[in-house]
GROMACS .gro file of C-alpha atoms in nm:
model
  310
    1MET     CA    1   1.749  -0.445   7.848
    2ARG     CA    2   1.388  -0.349   7.885
    3THR     CA    3   1.240  -0.010   7.822
    4PRO     CA    4   1.104   0.252   8.064
    5THR     CA    5   0.752   0.374   7.999
    6ALA     CA    6   0.683   0.649   7.747
    7SER     CA    7   0.702   1.006   7.867
    8ARG     CA    8   0.398   1.188   7.999
    9THR     CA    9   0.346   1.558   7.947
   10GLY     CA   10   0.432   1.751   8.260
   11ALA     CA   11   0.590   1.453   8.436
   12ARG     CA   12   0.765   1.545   8.760
   13PRO     CA   13   1.082   1.388   8.894
   14ALA     CA   14   1.034   1.096   9.131
   15ARG     CA   15   1.243   1.096   9.445
   16GLY     CA   16   1.327   0.867   9.736
   17PRO     CA   17   1.199   0.506   9.744
   18ALA     CA   18   0.950   0.582   9.466
   19LEU     CA   19   1.239   0.580   9.223
   20VAL     CA   20   1.263   0.203   9.242
   21LEU     CA   21   0.899   0.124   9.315
   22LEU     CA   22   0.737   0.308   9.026
   23LEU     CA   23   0.872   0.082   8.754
   24ALA     CA   24   1.097  -0.223   8.779
   25LEU     CA   25   1.246  -0.176   8.434
   26ALA     CA   26   1.595  -0.163   8.289
   27ALA     CA   27   1.782   0.102   8.100
   28CYS     CA   28   1.832   0.047   7.731
   29GLY     CA   29   1.582   0.177   7.484
   30ALA     CA   30   1.388   0.455   7.654
   31PRO     CA   31   1.160   0.626   7.404
   32GLY     CA   32   1.176   0.984   7.295
   33SER     CA   33   1.436   1.206   7.137
   34PRO     CA   34   1.545   1.569   7.139
   35PRO     CA   35   1.457   1.803   6.853
   36ALA     CA   36   1.579   1.683   6.513
   37ARG     CA   37   1.864   1.927   6.470
   38GLY     CA   38   2.236   1.915   6.426
   39PRO     CA   39   2.443   1.773   6.138
   40GLN     CA   40   2.314   1.497   5.917
   41PRO     CA   41   2.530   1.264   5.703
   42ALA     CA   42   2.553   1.367   5.340
   43ARG     CA   43   2.538   1.001   5.241
   44LEU     CA   44   2.521   0.674   5.430
   45PRO     CA   45   2.775   0.403   5.349
   46HIS     CA   46   2.715   0.163   5.062
   47TYR     CA   47   2.765  -0.205   5.140
   48ALA     CA   48   2.865  -0.435   4.855
   49VAL     CA   49   2.633  -0.735   4.828
   50ASP     CA   50   2.801  -1.077   4.817
   51ARG     CA   51   2.606  -1.222   4.524
   52ASP     CA   52   2.789  -1.555   4.549
   53PHE     CA   53   2.710  -1.617   4.917
   54SER     CA   54   2.533  -1.943   5.003
   55LEU     CA   55   2.465  -2.112   5.337
   56PRO     CA   56   2.248  -2.421   5.278
   57SER     CA   57   2.343  -2.562   5.622
   58SER     CA   58   2.149  -2.279   5.788
   59PRO     CA   59   1.769  -2.323   5.811
   60THR     CA   60   1.738  -1.951   5.886
   61TRP     CA   61   1.923  -1.850   5.570
   62ARG     CA   62   1.738  -2.105   5.359
   63ALA     CA   63   1.400  -1.976   5.479
   64ALA     CA   64   1.499  -1.615   5.407
   65ARG     CA   65   1.624  -1.707   5.061
   66GLN     CA   66   1.301  -1.889   4.985
   67ARG     CA   67   1.083  -1.594   5.088
   68GLY     CA   68   1.312  -1.354   4.903
   69HIS     CA   69   1.407  -1.123   5.190
   70LEU     CA   70   1.545  -1.106   5.541
   71ALA     CA   71   1.326  -1.015   5.840
   72ILE     CA   72   1.539  -0.817   6.085
   73GLY     CA   73   1.431  -0.719   6.436
   74VAL     CA   74   1.530  -0.366   6.538
   75LYS     CA   75   1.447  -0.081   6.776
   76GLU     CA   76   1.249   0.219   6.652
   77ASP     CA   77   1.290   0.468   6.937
   78GLN     CA   78   1.666   0.502   6.994
   79PRO     CA   79   1.827   0.811   6.834
   80GLY     CA   80   2.158   0.726   6.673
   81MET     CA   81   2.105   0.352   6.707
   82GLY     CA   82   1.765   0.242   6.576
   83GLU     CA   83   1.503   0.507   6.505
   84LYS     CA   84   1.201   0.511   6.275
   85ASN     CA   85   1.101   0.826   6.091
   86PRO     CA   86   0.721   0.840   6.133
   87ALA     CA   87   0.682   1.051   5.820
   88THR     CA   88   0.877   0.825   5.582
   89GLY     CA   89   0.879   0.492   5.766
   90THR     CA   90   1.256   0.465   5.719
   91TYR     CA   91   1.494   0.340   5.988
   92THR     CA   92   1.827   0.502   6.073
   93GLY     CA   93   2.108   0.453   6.321
   94PHE     CA   94   2.422   0.253   6.390
   95ASP     CA   95   2.230  -0.067   6.464
   96ILE     CA   96   2.046  -0.026   6.133
   97GLU     CA   97   2.376   0.009   5.951
   98ILE     CA   98   2.506  -0.307   6.120
   99ALA     CA   99   2.187  -0.485   6.012
  100LYS     CA  100   2.233  -0.362   5.653
  101MET     CA  101   2.596  -0.465   5.620
  102MET     CA  102   2.514  -0.810   5.760
  103ALA     CA  103   2.235  -0.847   5.505
  104ALA     CA  104   2.474  -0.756   5.224
  105SER     CA  105   2.727  -1.014   5.344
  106LEU     CA  106   2.453  -1.279   5.350
  107GLY     CA  107   2.374  -1.207   4.985
  108PHE     CA  108   2.068  -0.983   5.029
  109ASP     CA  109   2.029  -0.630   4.894
  110PRO     CA  110   1.985  -0.418   5.211
  111HIS     CA  111   1.762  -0.171   5.026
  112ARG     CA  112   1.530  -0.412   4.848
  113GLN     CA  113   1.550  -0.745   5.029
  114VAL     CA  114   1.517  -0.645   5.395
  115GLU     CA  115   1.207  -0.605   5.610
  116TYR     CA  116   1.262  -0.430   5.942
  117LYS     CA  117   1.037  -0.528   6.231
  118ALA     CA  118   1.027  -0.313   6.543
  119ILE     CA  119   1.040  -0.559   6.833
  120ALA     CA  120   1.009  -0.450   7.196
  121SER     CA  121   1.291  -0.557   7.427
  122ALA     CA  122   1.064  -0.794   7.620
  123ASN     CA  123   0.976  -0.981   7.298
  124ARG     CA  124   1.323  -1.025   7.149
  125GLU     CA  125   1.376  -1.386   7.252
  126THR     CA  126   1.027  -1.491   7.146
  127SER     CA  127   1.062  -1.325   6.806
  128LEU     CA  128   1.377  -1.526   6.738
  129GLN     CA  129   1.236  -1.850   6.874
  130ASN     CA  130   0.918  -1.837   6.666
  131GLY     CA  131   1.085  -1.728   6.343
  132GLN     CA  132   0.929  -1.382   6.337
  133VAL     CA  133   1.274  -1.239   6.265
  134ASP     CA  134   1.589  -1.395   6.123
  135TYR     CA  135   1.821  -1.190   6.341
  136TYR     CA  136   1.795  -0.901   6.584
  137VAL     CA  137   2.013  -0.589   6.604
  138GLY     CA  138   1.902  -0.349   6.878
  139THR     CA  139   2.134  -0.269   7.173
  140TYR     CA  140   2.103  -0.638   7.266
  141THR     CA  141   2.346  -0.710   7.550
  142ILE     CA  142   2.500  -1.057   7.547
  143ASN     CA  143   2.459  -1.231   7.881
  144GLU     CA  144   2.435  -1.586   8.013
  145GLY     CA  145   2.062  -1.574   8.080
  146ARG     CA  146   1.984  -1.478   7.721
  147ARG     CA  147   2.227  -1.733   7.580
  148LYS     CA  148   2.005  -2.006   7.726
  149LEU     CA  149   1.725  -1.884   7.500
  150VAL     CA  150   1.890  -1.748   7.183
  151GLY     CA  151   2.223  -1.748   7.003
  152PHE     CA  152   2.452  -1.451   6.946
  153ALA     CA  153   2.704  -1.329   6.692
  154GLY     CA  154   2.952  -1.061   6.788
  155PRO     CA  155   2.988  -0.852   6.989
  156TYR     CA  156   2.993  -0.561   6.747
  157TYR     CA  157   3.007  -0.284   7.010
  158ILE     CA  158   3.097  -0.258   7.379
  159ALA     CA  159   2.867  -0.003   7.539
  160GLY     CA  160   2.895   0.137   7.890
  161GLN     CA  161   2.716   0.377   8.120
  162ARG     CA  162   2.846   0.733   8.077
  163LEU     CA  163   2.735   1.094   8.123
  164LEU     CA  164   2.570   1.342   7.885
  165VAL     CA  165   2.632   1.707   7.978
  166ARG     CA  166   2.598   2.052   7.824
  167THR     CA  167   2.888   2.154   7.600
  168ASP     CA  168   2.972   2.446   7.830
  169GLU     CA  169   3.013   2.212   8.130
  170LYS     CA  170   3.373   2.233   8.253
  171HIS     CA  171   3.369   2.060   8.592
  172LEU     CA  172   3.164   1.744   8.543
  173LYS     CA  173   3.403   1.522   8.347
  174GLY     CA  174   3.311   1.176   8.473
  175PRO     CA  175   3.158   0.975   8.756
  176GLN     CA  176   3.426   1.097   8.997
  177ASP     CA  177   3.276   1.449   8.974
  178MET     CA  178   2.910   1.365   9.047
  179ALA     CA  179   2.907   1.458   9.417
  180GLY     CA  180   2.634   1.715   9.475
  181LYS     CA  181   2.529   1.709   9.108
  182LYS     CA  182   2.179   1.635   8.980
  183ILE     CA  183   2.216   1.321   8.770
  184CYS     CA  184   1.909   1.228   8.566
  185SER     CA  185   1.803   0.887   8.435
  186ALA     CA  186   1.485   0.690   8.365
  187VAL     CA  187   1.262   0.580   8.650
  188GLY     CA  188   1.347   0.227   8.763
  189SER     CA  189   1.638   0.193   8.519
  190THR     CA  190   1.959   0.002   8.585
  191PRO     CA  191   2.175   0.316   8.535
  192LEU     CA  192   1.968   0.503   8.795
  193GLN     CA  193   2.004   0.218   9.043
  194ARG     CA  194   2.379   0.214   8.983
  195ILE     CA  195   2.401   0.585   9.063
  196GLN     CA  196   2.202   0.533   9.383
  197SER     CA  197   2.407   0.234   9.502
  198ASP     CA  198   2.759   0.319   9.383
  199TYR     CA  199   2.764   0.699   9.393
  200PRO     CA  200   2.571   0.799   9.709
  201ARG     CA  201   2.701   1.158   9.703
  202ALA     CA  202   2.531   1.227   9.370
  203ARG     CA  203   2.176   1.367   9.364
  204PRO     CA  204   1.971   1.126   9.147
  205VAL     CA  205   1.669   1.262   8.959
  206ALA     CA  206   1.430   1.036   8.767
  207TYR     CA  207   1.180   1.096   8.489
  208ASP     CA  208   0.969   0.865   8.277
  209SER     CA  209   1.200   0.889   7.977
  210TYR     CA  210   1.549   0.996   7.877
  211ALA     CA  211   1.395   1.255   7.646
  212ILE     CA  212   1.258   1.443   7.949
  213CYS     CA  213   1.599   1.417   8.115
  214VAL     CA  214   1.760   1.568   7.806
  215ASP     CA  215   1.505   1.850   7.794
  216ASN     CA  216   1.580   1.931   8.158
  217LEU     CA  217   1.953   1.914   8.093
  218LEU     CA  218   1.919   2.170   7.814
  219ASN     CA  219   1.707   2.387   8.045
  220ASN     CA  220   1.970   2.374   8.324
  221GLN     CA  221   1.739   2.183   8.561
  222VAL     CA  222   1.980   1.888   8.593
  223ASP     CA  223   2.357   1.861   8.554
  224ALA     CA  224   2.385   1.539   8.355
  225VAL     CA  225   2.193   1.249   8.202
  226THR     CA  226   2.319   0.893   8.240
  227THR     CA  227   2.253   0.564   8.058
  228ASP     CA  228   2.433   0.350   7.795
  229ASP     CA  229   2.674   0.565   7.595
  230THR     CA  230   2.516   0.458   7.265
  231ILE     CA  231   2.189   0.625   7.364
  232LEU     CA  232   2.370   0.934   7.493
  233LEU     CA  233   2.578   0.959   7.174
  234GLY     CA  234   2.255   0.950   6.976
  235TYR     CA  235   2.121   1.250   7.165
  236ALA     CA  236   2.452   1.434   7.130
  237ALA     CA  237   2.454   1.363   6.756
  238LYS     CA  238   2.121   1.542   6.722
  239ASP     CA  239   2.238   1.851   6.908
  240PRO     CA  240   2.621   1.860   6.912
  241ALA     CA  241   2.625   2.237   6.964
  242HIS     CA  242   2.471   2.195   7.309
  243LEU     CA  243   2.536   1.836   7.422
  244LYS     CA  244   2.842   1.614   7.466
  245VAL     CA  245   2.927   1.277   7.622
  246VAL     CA  246   3.207   1.279   7.879
  247GLY     CA  247   3.405   1.052   8.108
  248ARG     CA  248   3.496   0.689   8.111
  249ALA     CA  249   3.237   0.414   8.096
  250PHE     CA  250   3.146   0.270   8.436
  251SER     CA  251   2.970  -0.045   8.318
  252LYS     CA  252   3.020  -0.294   8.036
  253GLU     CA  253   2.749  -0.394   7.787
  254PRO     CA  254   2.863  -0.611   7.492
  255TYR     CA  255   2.606  -0.571   7.212
  256GLY     CA  256   2.547  -0.880   7.000
  257ILE     CA  257   2.333  -0.986   6.705
  258GLY     CA  258   2.060  -1.218   6.828
  259VAL     CA  259   1.995  -1.532   6.619
  260PRO     CA  260   1.795  -1.854   6.662
  261ARG     CA  261   1.973  -2.057   6.929
  262THR     CA  262   2.020  -2.379   6.733
  263ASP     CA  263   2.140  -2.218   6.407
  264ARG     CA  264   2.510  -2.200   6.479
  265ALA     CA  265   2.602  -2.193   6.110
  266PHE     CA  266   2.406  -1.870   6.073
  267ALA     CA  267   2.575  -1.714   6.378
  268ARG     CA  268   2.920  -1.813   6.249
  269ALA     CA  269   2.842  -1.655   5.912
  270LEU     CA  270   2.750  -1.331   6.087
  271ASP     CA  271   3.073  -1.347   6.289
  272ASP     CA  272   3.266  -1.380   5.963
  273ALA     CA  273   3.074  -1.087   5.817
  274LEU     CA  274   3.142  -0.866   6.118
  275THR     CA  275   3.512  -0.945   6.107
  276ALA     CA  276   3.531  -0.867   5.734
  277ARG     CA  277   3.329  -0.544   5.763
  278GLU     CA  278   3.547  -0.423   6.049
  279ARG     CA  279   3.861  -0.502   5.852
  280ASP     CA  280   3.750  -0.323   5.534
  281GLY     CA  281   3.638  -0.009   5.717
  282ASP     CA  282   3.262  -0.046   5.680
  283TRP     CA  283   3.212  -0.065   6.059
  284LYS     CA  284   3.390   0.267   6.112
  285ARG     CA  285   3.208   0.431   5.820
  286ALA     CA  286   2.878   0.321   5.975
  287TYR     CA  287   2.979   0.467   6.312
  288ASP     CA  288   3.096   0.795   6.160
  289ALA     CA  289   2.765   0.840   5.975
  290THR     CA  290   2.555   0.781   6.288
  291LEU     CA  291   2.699   0.796   6.641
  292GLY     CA  292   3.005   0.980   6.511
  293LEU     CA  293   2.792   1.287   6.445
  294SER     CA  294   2.811   1.343   6.823
  295GLY     CA  295   3.175   1.443   6.781
  296THR     CA  296   3.300   1.136   6.969
  297PRO     CA  297   3.555   0.943   6.758
  298ALA     CA  298   3.490   0.580   6.676
  299PRO     CA  299   3.630   0.335   6.932
  300ARG     CA  300   3.822   0.028   6.828
  301PRO     CA  301   3.572  -0.242   6.723
  302PRO     CA  302   3.557  -0.530   6.973
  303ARG     CA  303   3.702  -0.867   6.882
  304VAL     CA  304   3.434  -1.114   6.776
  305ASP     CA  305   3.389  -1.384   7.040
  306ARG     CA  306   3.391  -1.712   6.848
  307SER     CA  307   3.318  -1.909   7.164
  308LEU     CA  308   2.958  -1.783   7.151
  309THR     CA  309   2.889  -2.005   6.849
  310GLY     CA  310   3.066  -2.315   6.976
   0.00000   0.00000   0.00000
């Protein structure tokens, strides 16, 4: 999904038809984050490197082996999923952990043989087609339109639109309780449009970024924030004393690992790696150290869809 524009200081909520006309953009990946507070993992998982791995049938793997490192496309502005620390230049989040464990399974040291490249949503397909990155891990929903342009491994997570509320909220427990409530999302986003079309009794409020929505939630100006649950869990993980994610998901977004379309051997190797890492507990350990800090237990990992690789 594409990203709403960055927040502007003092932005006011857009209402009425302007909600859709201001920006024709989709939900995932809005920039900004709440204050860096809340629990932090004592130690991130360690992923054993498969030193004996070899995949000569894959041109992507061969090129990475020749250059000596993997180039991995990621997001840099999604708390809990893919976020760059501007002071240290390091990347953290569940997507980053998925990227690291895949690197280890492919025979690369995730700490010394990986280069992360922050790629905007609109440039994901191009970056894979031109070889700028070897694979992409960044809330990348698998759909038929994208499969005409790139390949996918996975899915590794099934996201869905949910609600972020204050921890003292007792009445708003899911989409069935939104009537009369101020529900905030990003201007022009898919989640906002879904609220407007499917839940007409809710009171939609839109800002330029989810970060502004979260600020207004904490200040009691809105009742909930809505977008993909991965993004909401990231915000809740930063401030679990004041924020929580509630209710069932009311959309379905299967996140996959983007790969060059013609390199099916590479995609199949990533499918094998995902299956193995889920089986040995690495997937859950990665979740617990990132999105799990929100207090929401790890869901069951989705079954890898082998039909994606033919």
